Amino acid sequence: MHTRTIILLAVSLPLWTGCSAPFSAATLRLPPPAEVAESVEAASLPAQLAAEIRLPTPTQQPALIVAVATPDPLLPELHNWGLAPELTNEEWLNSPPLRLADLRGKVVMVEFWTFGCINCQHVTPTLQQWHQQYSDQGLVIIGVHTPEFAYEREVVNVAAAAERAGITWPVAIDNERQSWQAYNNHYWPAMYIIDKQGNIRYLAIGEGNYGPTEAVIKKLLAE
């Protein structure tokens, strides 16, 4: 009589949360619809993107997003995903209210963040570097501060956190989530890169993979 030994291997994986943890596919290279993996469940994005790209939902483990091969390994293939939703926030830090329509001819990064998110804190030094390096060449970084918790809704707390972090670019106060909802955004941080004509050309979620994002900024500035 033979006996069998059955070994159960349990693997614990972190859940994908709104304040995103670093992972290897943090930078999403938006592929044409036919090249998007069907197994990845759709999450809400701006209407221009939602019909054509599938992303992890907040309860899913991050999935590998199909990337389009390009001659430059740092530069993802760029597609035109249509006009970015306008920013209509009325309360701002470091700037009077800005409108994307008034920024045509500039490359704009709209970054959704909240100061209590550790991943947002980790991204800030790189954004500061890009702000210093490329603002004279036409890059405008706009931080859209959409709070997750009640204490992040207090503008005085946002201002103090921005000062501590050295954030000098414009910050829209999005306490009512009007911009968050306009973009159908679900993630902190999320960086939408908008070209000189006002179209979304690239999306990066989470921290890390800064090389491809910077390559996109440089390419769009040169267009």
mmCIF file of C-alpha atoms in Angstrom:
data_model
loop_
_atom_site.group_PDB
_atom_site.id
_atom_site.type_symbol
_atom_site.label_atom_id
_atom_site.label_comp_id
_atom_site.label_asym_id
_atom_site.label_seq_id
_atom_site.Cartn_x
_atom_site.Cartn_y
_atom_site.Cartn_z
ATOM 1 C CA MET A 1 0.000 0.000 0.000
ATOM 2 C CA HIS A 2 1.412 3.339 -1.055
ATOM 3 C CA THR A 3 0.774 6.608 0.680
ATOM 4 C CA ARG A 4 0.879 10.075 -0.847
ATOM 5 C CA THR A 5 2.141 13.219 0.734
ATOM 6 C CA ILE A 6 0.399 16.341 -0.509
ATOM 7 C CA ILE A 7 2.241 19.613 -0.001
ATOM 8 C CA LEU A 8 0.224 22.810 -0.105
ATOM 9 C CA LEU A 9 2.155 25.919 -1.014
ATOM 10 C CA ALA A 10 0.526 29.165 0.084
ATOM 11 C CA VAL A 11 1.684 32.380 -1.522
ATOM 12 C CA SER A 12 0.661 35.694 -0.062
ATOM 13 C CA LEU A 13 0.368 38.544 -2.554
ATOM 14 C CA PRO A 14 -0.418 42.165 -1.735
ATOM 15 C CA LEU A 15 -3.627 43.601 -3.093
ATOM 16 C CA TRP A 16 -3.581 46.430 -5.595
ATOM 17 C CA THR A 17 -4.704 49.534 -3.750
ATOM 18 C CA GLY A 18 -5.511 53.108 -4.680
ATOM 19 C CA CYS A 19 -2.190 54.371 -3.364
ATOM 20 C CA SER A 20 -0.170 52.147 -5.622
ATOM 21 C CA ALA A 21 2.800 50.095 -4.519
ATOM 22 C CA PRO A 22 5.879 49.987 -6.766
ATOM 23 C CA PHE A 23 5.846 47.227 -9.368
ATOM 24 C CA SER A 24 7.571 46.465 -12.603
ATOM 25 C CA ALA A 25 4.622 47.442 -14.807
ATOM 26 C CA ALA A 26 4.017 50.738 -12.977
ATOM 27 C CA THR A 27 4.430 52.704 -16.194
ATOM 28 C CA LEU A 28 1.643 51.837 -18.578
ATOM 29 C CA ARG A 29 2.557 52.018 -22.244
ATOM 30 C CA LEU A 30 -0.819 52.502 -23.837
ATOM 31 C CA PRO A 31 -0.997 50.005 -26.740
ATOM 32 C CA PRO A 32 -3.482 49.910 -29.613
ATOM 33 C CA PRO A 33 -6.755 48.158 -28.668
ATOM 34 C CA ALA A 34 -5.871 44.966 -30.535
ATOM 35 C CA GLU A 35 -2.717 44.490 -28.478
ATOM 36 C CA VAL A 36 -4.279 44.843 -25.021
ATOM 37 C CA ALA A 37 -4.389 41.629 -23.021
ATOM 38 C CA GLU A 38 -8.007 40.472 -22.792
ATOM 39 C CA SER A 39 -7.401 38.838 -19.430
ATOM 40 C CA VAL A 40 -6.836 42.164 -17.706
ATOM 41 C CA GLU A 41 -10.060 43.519 -16.280
ATOM 42 C CA ALA A 42 -11.119 47.040 -17.261
ATOM 43 C CA ALA A 43 -10.994 49.928 -14.838
ATOM 44 C CA SER A 44 -12.477 53.365 -15.384
ATOM 45 C CA LEU A 45 -10.373 55.906 -17.250
ATOM 46 C CA PRO A 46 -11.208 58.968 -19.298
ATOM 47 C CA ALA A 47 -13.784 58.082 -21.910
ATOM 48 C CA GLN A 48 -11.161 58.333 -24.655
ATOM 49 C CA LEU A 49 -9.084 55.592 -23.010
ATOM 50 C CA ALA A 50 -11.686 53.459 -21.265
ATOM 51 C CA ALA A 51 -13.018 51.817 -24.413
ATOM 52 C CA GLU A 52 -9.563 50.870 -25.635
ATOM 53 C CA ILE A 53 -7.438 49.802 -22.688
ATOM 54 C CA ARG A 54 -7.894 47.453 -19.781
ATOM 55 C CA LEU A 55 -6.260 48.015 -16.391
ATOM 56 C CA PRO A 56 -6.322 46.238 -13.018
ATOM 57 C CA THR A 57 -9.251 47.048 -10.763
ATOM 58 C CA PRO A 58 -8.346 48.280 -7.240
ATOM 59 C CA THR A 59 -8.783 44.755 -5.824
ATOM 60 C CA GLN A 60 -6.617 42.962 -8.375
ATOM 61 C CA GLN A 61 -2.977 42.075 -8.261
ATOM 62 C CA PRO A 62 -1.212 44.243 -10.889
ATOM 63 C CA ALA A 63 -1.123 42.524 -14.238
ATOM 64 C CA LEU A 64 1.543 42.872 -16.878
ATOM 65 C CA ILE A 65 0.432 45.370 -19.500
ATOM 66 C CA VAL A 66 1.375 44.539 -23.075
ATOM 67 C CA ALA A 67 3.976 46.997 -24.359
ATOM 68 C CA VAL A 68 4.668 47.937 -27.939
ATOM 69 C CA ALA A 69 8.273 47.357 -28.996
ATOM 70 C CA THR A 70 10.018 50.473 -30.301
ATOM 71 C CA PRO A 71 13.560 51.133 -31.533
ATOM 72 C CA ASP A 72 14.321 53.089 -28.357
ATOM 73 C CA PRO A 73 13.794 50.724 -25.401
ATOM 74 C CA LEU A 74 13.074 53.697 -23.116
ATOM 75 C CA LEU A 75 10.503 55.310 -25.395
ATOM 76 C CA PRO A 76 7.074 53.662 -25.562
ATOM 77 C CA GLU A 77 5.089 54.006 -28.742
ATOM 78 C CA LEU A 78 2.783 56.974 -28.313
ATOM 79 C CA HIS A 79 -0.838 57.137 -29.379
ATOM 80 C CA ASN A 80 -3.326 59.969 -29.425
ATOM 81 C CA TRP A 81 -6.059 59.228 -26.866
ATOM 82 C CA GLY A 82 -8.032 62.414 -27.478
ATOM 83 C CA LEU A 83 -8.431 65.686 -25.624
ATOM 84 C CA ALA A 84 -7.736 65.590 -21.914
ATOM 85 C CA PRO A 85 -10.671 66.548 -19.695
ATOM 86 C CA GLU A 86 -10.494 70.191 -18.668
ATOM 87 C CA LEU A 87 -9.500 71.159 -15.128
ATOM 88 C CA THR A 88 -12.259 73.211 -13.500
ATOM 89 C CA ASN A 89 -10.939 73.462 -9.933
ATOM 90 C CA GLU A 90 -11.225 76.962 -8.481
ATOM 91 C CA GLU A 91 -8.870 76.693 -5.483
ATOM 92 C CA TRP A 92 -5.152 76.377 -6.229
ATOM 93 C CA LEU A 93 -1.793 76.604 -4.505
ATOM 94 C CA ASN A 94 1.297 78.187 -6.092
ATOM 95 C CA SER A 95 -0.758 79.561 -8.970
ATOM 96 C CA PRO A 96 -4.043 81.169 -9.972
ATOM 97 C CA PRO A 97 -6.504 78.652 -11.477
ATOM 98 C CA LEU A 98 -5.172 77.110 -14.688
ATOM 99 C CA ARG A 99 -7.077 75.701 -17.649
ATOM 100 C CA LEU A 100 -5.616 73.213 -20.090
ATOM 101 C CA ALA A 101 -7.113 75.150 -22.990
ATOM 102 C CA ASP A 102 -4.847 78.062 -22.066
ATOM 103 C CA LEU A 103 -1.767 75.818 -22.048
ATOM 104 C CA ARG A 104 -1.812 74.795 -25.708
ATOM 105 C CA GLY A 105 1.756 74.772 -26.997
ATOM 106 C CA LYS A 106 2.975 73.353 -23.664
ATOM 107 C CA VAL A 107 3.494 69.759 -22.602
ATOM 108 C CA VAL A 108 1.419 69.242 -19.474
ATOM 109 C CA MET A 109 1.690 66.550 -16.819
ATOM 110 C CA VAL A 110 -1.449 66.227 -14.688
ATOM 111 C CA GLU A 111 -0.498 64.282 -11.573
ATOM 112 C CA PHE A 112 -3.159 63.018 -9.204
ATOM 113 C CA TRP A 113 -1.719 62.810 -5.699
ATOM 114 C CA THR A 114 -2.536 63.111 -2.027
ATOM 115 C CA PHE A 115 0.056 64.118 0.533
ATOM 116 C CA GLY A 116 -0.521 61.157 2.865
ATOM 117 C CA CYS A 117 0.278 58.613 0.138
ATOM 118 C CA ILE A 118 3.801 57.247 0.559
ATOM 119 C CA ASN A 119 4.090 56.451 -3.147
ATOM 120 C CA CYS A 120 3.231 60.055 -3.996
ATOM 121 C CA GLN A 121 5.930 61.186 -1.581
ATOM 122 C CA HIS A 122 8.444 58.948 -3.313
ATOM 123 C CA VAL A 123 7.546 60.344 -6.754
ATOM 124 C CA THR A 124 7.817 64.023 -5.742
ATOM 125 C CA PRO A 125 11.636 64.372 -5.916
ATOM 126 C CA THR A 126 11.635 63.107 -9.515
ATOM 127 C CA LEU A 127 8.841 65.502 -10.442
ATOM 128 C CA GLN A 128 10.838 68.319 -8.856
ATOM 129 C CA GLN A 129 13.833 67.350 -10.981
ATOM 130 C CA TRP A 130 11.732 67.362 -14.160
ATOM 131 C CA HIS A 131 10.129 70.662 -13.185
ATOM 132 C CA GLN A 132 13.539 72.276 -12.771
ATOM 133 C CA GLN A 133 15.003 70.702 -15.891
ATOM 134 C CA TYR A 134 12.167 71.061 -18.405
ATOM 135 C CA SER A 135 9.903 73.931 -17.340
ATOM 136 C CA ASP A 136 11.977 76.391 -19.376
ATOM 137 C CA GLN A 137 11.511 74.092 -22.374
ATOM 138 C CA GLY A 138 7.724 74.092 -22.074
ATOM 139 C CA LEU A 139 6.803 71.445 -19.476
ATOM 140 C CA VAL A 140 4.022 72.364 -17.047
ATOM 141 C CA ILE A 141 3.424 70.042 -14.102
ATOM 142 C CA ILE A 142 0.045 70.361 -12.401
ATOM 143 C CA GLY A 143 -0.576 68.469 -9.197
ATOM 144 C CA VAL A 144 -4.243 67.660 -8.652
ATOM 145 C CA HIS A 145 -4.555 67.021 -4.915
ATOM 146 C CA THR A 146 -7.481 64.657 -4.407
ATOM 147 C CA PRO A 147 -7.706 63.638 -0.730
ATOM 148 C CA GLU A 148 -8.214 60.113 0.499
ATOM 149 C CA PHE A 149 -8.759 60.943 4.189
ATOM 150 C CA ALA A 150 -10.467 63.796 6.029
ATOM 151 C CA TYR A 151 -7.253 65.434 7.269
ATOM 152 C CA GLU A 152 -6.041 65.650 3.656
ATOM 153 C CA ARG A 153 -9.042 67.837 2.819
ATOM 154 C CA GLU A 154 -7.715 70.701 4.950
ATOM 155 C CA VAL A 155 -6.041 73.135 2.559
ATOM 156 C CA VAL A 156 -3.691 74.363 5.282
ATOM 157 C CA ASN A 157 -2.438 70.787 5.658
ATOM 158 C CA VAL A 158 -1.971 70.433 1.897
ATOM 159 C CA ALA A 159 -0.046 73.719 1.771
ATOM 160 C CA ALA A 160 2.202 72.674 4.652
ATOM 161 C CA ALA A 161 2.878 69.266 3.084
ATOM 162 C CA ALA A 162 3.631 70.850 -0.300
ATOM 163 C CA GLU A 163 6.085 73.245 1.310
ATOM 164 C CA ARG A 164 7.814 70.433 3.214
ATOM 165 C CA ALA A 165 8.128 68.423 0.003
ATOM 166 C CA GLY A 166 9.456 71.360 -1.983
ATOM 167 C CA ILE A 167 6.512 71.361 -4.390
ATOM 168 C CA THR A 168 6.615 74.639 -6.295
ATOM 169 C CA TRP A 169 4.461 73.747 -9.309
ATOM 170 C CA PRO A 170 0.722 74.572 -9.423
ATOM 171 C CA VAL A 171 -1.538 72.433 -7.244
ATOM 172 C CA ALA A 172 -5.292 72.206 -7.819
ATOM 173 C CA ILE A 173 -7.358 71.481 -4.695
ATOM 174 C CA ASP A 174 -9.738 68.707 -5.716
ATOM 175 C CA ASN A 175 -11.659 68.138 -2.472
ATOM 176 C CA GLU A 176 -14.918 67.495 -4.314
ATOM 177 C CA ARG A 177 -13.178 65.101 -6.722
ATOM 178 C CA GLN A 178 -14.375 66.973 -9.776
ATOM 179 C CA SER A 179 -11.131 66.441 -11.695
ATOM 180 C CA TRP A 180 -10.712 62.918 -10.309
ATOM 181 C CA GLN A 181 -14.151 62.036 -11.669
ATOM 182 C CA ALA A 182 -13.617 63.869 -14.969
ATOM 183 C CA TYR A 183 -10.573 61.653 -15.570
ATOM 184 C CA ASN A 184 -12.286 58.608 -14.021
ATOM 185 C CA ASN A 185 -9.050 58.183 -12.102
ATOM 186 C CA HIS A 186 -8.601 55.462 -9.454
ATOM 187 C CA TYR A 187 -4.945 55.733 -8.477
ATOM 188 C CA TRP A 188 -2.447 57.781 -6.476
ATOM 189 C CA PRO A 189 -0.099 58.750 -8.003
ATOM 190 C CA ALA A 190 -1.271 58.804 -11.622
ATOM 191 C CA MET A 191 0.489 60.959 -14.204
ATOM 192 C CA TYR A 192 -1.278 61.872 -17.440
ATOM 193 C CA ILE A 193 1.041 63.423 -20.030
ATOM 194 C CA ILE A 194 -0.696 65.776 -22.439
ATOM 195 C CA ASP A 195 0.830 67.003 -25.686
ATOM 196 C CA LYS A 196 0.956 70.540 -27.064
ATOM 197 C CA GLN A 197 -2.442 70.099 -28.727
ATOM 198 C CA GLY A 198 -4.081 69.048 -25.467
ATOM 199 C CA ASN A 199 -4.284 65.303 -26.154
ATOM 200 C CA ILE A 200 -3.471 62.540 -23.675
ATOM 201 C CA ARG A 201 -0.458 60.664 -25.017
ATOM 202 C CA TYR A 202 0.777 58.652 -22.028
ATOM 203 C CA LEU A 203 -0.221 57.457 -18.563
ATOM 204 C CA ALA A 204 2.070 56.370 -15.730
ATOM 205 C CA ILE A 205 0.668 54.879 -12.520
ATOM 206 C CA GLY A 206 2.667 54.417 -9.326
ATOM 207 C CA GLU A 207 6.311 55.077 -8.609
ATOM 208 C CA GLY A 208 9.333 53.870 -10.526
ATOM 209 C CA ASN A 209 10.068 53.349 -14.233
ATOM 210 C CA TYR A 210 10.992 57.009 -14.523
ATOM 211 C CA GLY A 211 13.144 56.531 -17.629
ATOM 212 C CA PRO A 212 10.272 55.862 -20.057
ATOM 213 C CA THR A 213 8.206 58.712 -18.608
ATOM 214 C CA GLU A 214 11.072 61.165 -19.001
ATOM 215 C CA ALA A 215 11.640 59.907 -22.551
ATOM 216 C CA VAL A 216 7.999 60.711 -23.352
ATOM 217 C CA ILE A 217 8.356 64.217 -21.898
ATOM 218 C CA LYS A 218 11.448 64.879 -24.025
ATOM 219 C CA LYS A 219 9.804 63.534 -27.191
ATOM 220 C CA LEU A 220 6.641 65.600 -26.754
ATOM 221 C CA LEU A 221 8.661 68.729 -25.997
ATOM 222 C CA ALA A 222 10.502 68.197 -29.299
ATOM 223 C CA GLU A 223 7.312 67.727 -31.351
#
